CSV table of C-alpha atoms in Angstrom, one decimal:
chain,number,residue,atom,x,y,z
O,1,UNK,CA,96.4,51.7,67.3
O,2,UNK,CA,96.2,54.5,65.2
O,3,UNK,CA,94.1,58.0,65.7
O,4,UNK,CA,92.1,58.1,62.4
O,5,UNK,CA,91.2,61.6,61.5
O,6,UNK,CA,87.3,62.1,61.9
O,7,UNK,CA,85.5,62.8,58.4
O,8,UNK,CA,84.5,66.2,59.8
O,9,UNK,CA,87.9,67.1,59.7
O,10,UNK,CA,88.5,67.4,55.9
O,11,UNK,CA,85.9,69.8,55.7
O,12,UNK,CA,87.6,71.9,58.6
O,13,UNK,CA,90.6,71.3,57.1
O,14,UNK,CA,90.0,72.6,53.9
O,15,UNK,CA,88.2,75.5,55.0
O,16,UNK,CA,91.3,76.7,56.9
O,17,UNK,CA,93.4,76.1,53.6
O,18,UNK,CA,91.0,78.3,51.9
O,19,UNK,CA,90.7,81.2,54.4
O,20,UNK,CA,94.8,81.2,54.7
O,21,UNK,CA,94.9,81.8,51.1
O,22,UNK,CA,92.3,84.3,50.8
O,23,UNK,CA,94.2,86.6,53.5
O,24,UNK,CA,98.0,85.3,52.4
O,25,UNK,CA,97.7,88.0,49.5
O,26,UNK,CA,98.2,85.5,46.7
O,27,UNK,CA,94.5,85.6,46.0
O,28,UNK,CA,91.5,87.5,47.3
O,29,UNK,CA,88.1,86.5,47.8
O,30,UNK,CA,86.3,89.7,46.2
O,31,UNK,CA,87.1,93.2,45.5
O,32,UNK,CA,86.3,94.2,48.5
O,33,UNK,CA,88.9,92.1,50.3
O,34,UNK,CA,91.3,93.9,47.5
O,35,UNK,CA,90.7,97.1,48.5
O,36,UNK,CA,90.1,96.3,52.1
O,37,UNK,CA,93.9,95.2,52.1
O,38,UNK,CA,95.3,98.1,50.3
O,39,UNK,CA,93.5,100.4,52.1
O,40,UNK,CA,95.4,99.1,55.0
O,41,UNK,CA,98.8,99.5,53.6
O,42,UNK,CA,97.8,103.1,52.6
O,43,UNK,CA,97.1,104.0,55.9
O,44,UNK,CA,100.2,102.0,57.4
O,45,UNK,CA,102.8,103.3,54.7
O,46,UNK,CA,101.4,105.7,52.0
O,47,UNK,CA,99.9,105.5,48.4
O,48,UNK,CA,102.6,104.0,47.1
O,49,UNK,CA,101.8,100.7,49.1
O,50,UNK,CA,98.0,101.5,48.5
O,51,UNK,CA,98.9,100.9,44.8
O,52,UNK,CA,101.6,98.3,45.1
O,53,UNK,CA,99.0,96.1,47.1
O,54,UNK,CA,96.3,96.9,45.0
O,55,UNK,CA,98.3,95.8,41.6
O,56,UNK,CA,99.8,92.7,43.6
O,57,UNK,CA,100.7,89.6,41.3
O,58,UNK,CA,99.0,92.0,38.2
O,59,UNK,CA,100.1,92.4,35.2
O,60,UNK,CA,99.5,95.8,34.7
O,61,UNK,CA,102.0,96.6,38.0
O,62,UNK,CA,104.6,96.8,35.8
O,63,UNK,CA,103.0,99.8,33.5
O,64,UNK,CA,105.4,102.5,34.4
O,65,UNK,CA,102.7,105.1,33.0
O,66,UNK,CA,99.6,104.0,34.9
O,67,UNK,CA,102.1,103.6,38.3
O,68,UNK,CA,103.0,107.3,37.0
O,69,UNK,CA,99.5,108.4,36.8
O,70,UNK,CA,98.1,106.5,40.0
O,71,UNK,CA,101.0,107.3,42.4
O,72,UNK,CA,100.9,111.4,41.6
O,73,UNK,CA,97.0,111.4,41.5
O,74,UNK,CA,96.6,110.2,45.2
O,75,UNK,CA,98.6,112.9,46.8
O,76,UNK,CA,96.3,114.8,45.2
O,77,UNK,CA,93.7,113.8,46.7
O,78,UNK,CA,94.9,114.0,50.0
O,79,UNK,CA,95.8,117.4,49.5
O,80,UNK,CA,91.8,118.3,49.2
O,81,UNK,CA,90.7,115.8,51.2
O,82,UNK,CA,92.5,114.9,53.8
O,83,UNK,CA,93.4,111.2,55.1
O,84,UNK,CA,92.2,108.0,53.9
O,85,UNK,CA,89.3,106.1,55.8
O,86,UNK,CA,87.4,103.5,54.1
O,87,UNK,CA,86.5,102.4,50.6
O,88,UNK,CA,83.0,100.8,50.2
O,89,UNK,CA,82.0,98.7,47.2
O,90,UNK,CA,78.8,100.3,45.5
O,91,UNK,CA,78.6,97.3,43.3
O,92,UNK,CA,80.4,93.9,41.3
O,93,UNK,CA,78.9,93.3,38.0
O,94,UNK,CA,80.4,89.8,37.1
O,95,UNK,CA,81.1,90.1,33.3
O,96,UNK,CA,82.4,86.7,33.1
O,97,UNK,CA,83.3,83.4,34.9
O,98,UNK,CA,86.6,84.9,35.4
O,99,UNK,CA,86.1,88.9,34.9
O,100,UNK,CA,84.5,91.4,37.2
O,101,UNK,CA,84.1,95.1,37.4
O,102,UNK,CA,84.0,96.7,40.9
O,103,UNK,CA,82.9,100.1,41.1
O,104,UNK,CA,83.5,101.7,44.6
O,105,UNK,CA,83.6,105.1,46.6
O,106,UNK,CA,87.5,106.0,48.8
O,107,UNK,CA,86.1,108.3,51.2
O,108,UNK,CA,88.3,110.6,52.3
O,109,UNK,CA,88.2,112.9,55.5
O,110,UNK,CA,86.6,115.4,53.9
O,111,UNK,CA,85.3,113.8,50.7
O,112,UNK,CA,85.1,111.0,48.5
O,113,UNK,CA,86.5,110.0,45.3
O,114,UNK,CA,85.0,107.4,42.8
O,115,UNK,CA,86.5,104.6,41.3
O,116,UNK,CA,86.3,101.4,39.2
O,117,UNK,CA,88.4,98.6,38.6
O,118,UNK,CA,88.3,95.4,36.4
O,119,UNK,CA,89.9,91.7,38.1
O,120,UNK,CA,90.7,88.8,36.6
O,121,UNK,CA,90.6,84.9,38.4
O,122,UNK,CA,94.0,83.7,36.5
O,123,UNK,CA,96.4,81.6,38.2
O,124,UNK,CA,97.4,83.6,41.1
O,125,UNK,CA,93.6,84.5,42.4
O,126,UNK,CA,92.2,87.5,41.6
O,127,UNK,CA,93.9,90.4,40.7
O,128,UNK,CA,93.4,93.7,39.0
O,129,UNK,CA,93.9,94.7,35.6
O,130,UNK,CA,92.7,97.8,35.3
O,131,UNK,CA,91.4,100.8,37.8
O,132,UNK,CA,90.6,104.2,37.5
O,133,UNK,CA,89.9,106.9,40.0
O,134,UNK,CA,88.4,110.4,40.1
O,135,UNK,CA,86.4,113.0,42.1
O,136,UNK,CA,84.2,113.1,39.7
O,137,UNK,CA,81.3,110.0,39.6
O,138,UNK,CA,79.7,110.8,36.5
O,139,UNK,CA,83.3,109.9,35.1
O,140,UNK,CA,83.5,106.7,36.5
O,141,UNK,CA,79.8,105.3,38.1
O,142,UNK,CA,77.5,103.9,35.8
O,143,UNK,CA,74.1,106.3,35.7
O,144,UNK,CA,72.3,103.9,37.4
O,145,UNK,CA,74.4,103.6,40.7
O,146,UNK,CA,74.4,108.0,40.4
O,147,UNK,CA,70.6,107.9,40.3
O,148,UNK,CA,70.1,105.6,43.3
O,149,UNK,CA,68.7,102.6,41.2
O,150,UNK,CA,69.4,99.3,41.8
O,151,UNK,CA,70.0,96.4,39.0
């Protein structure tokens, strides 16, 4: 006699695969799970694991300026602003079936900053190829999401 698995149980199954991908860090659902996860290793060891999480399995990690640029400008921040506490999406905009842009605000203690970054769905999940940060919004948010309107 043998226990023959119940049809049911694929779909379980597969759902579990999926969910123990999206949280193994090889791939992330959205780019809120992306920021959700580095925003966790800032807290736990720094900016520099902020950024290293952020540019995991992307090829731009490996851009000795931008790591430059990005691991001096959030000290900076937290010199005016104090510690990080959340980041909150303001909006995806899918530009292609594999492309997105995420533009988001990193509140601070005492005040946000604004950012934006580009992923790509390639071979290992999403990941980010570009971001860009600054107190400033009108640098970085689209007029639109400034203004309060919605697309």
């Amino acid at each position: 006699y043998q226990n023959k698995p119940k049809k049911g149980n694929n779909a379980v199954k597969k759902l579990l695969l999926l969910s123990l991908l999206s949280f193994s860090g090889m791939a992330f659902a959205d780019g809120q799970s992306i920021l959700n996860a580095s925003l966790k290793s800032y807290k736990e060891s720094g900016s520099k694991e902020f950024i290293s999480t952020l540019l995991k399995n992307s090829p731009i990690a490996k851009e000795k300026s931008m790591l430059v640029s990005l691991e001096s400008t959030f000290p900076t921040f937290e010199t005016f602003f104090g510690k990080p506490m959340s980041i909150n999406v303001l909006r995806e905009v899918t530009v292609s079936q594999k492309v997105k842009n995420i533009f988001f605000t990193f509140n601070y203690e005492t005040g946000p900053i604004f950012g934006m970054m580009t992923t790509f769905d390639g071979p290992n999940g999403e990941v980010v190829t570009y971001v860009t940060v600054n107190a400033n919004q009108g640098a970085v948010l689209p007029d639109d999401i400034i203004e309060g309107h919605t697309k």
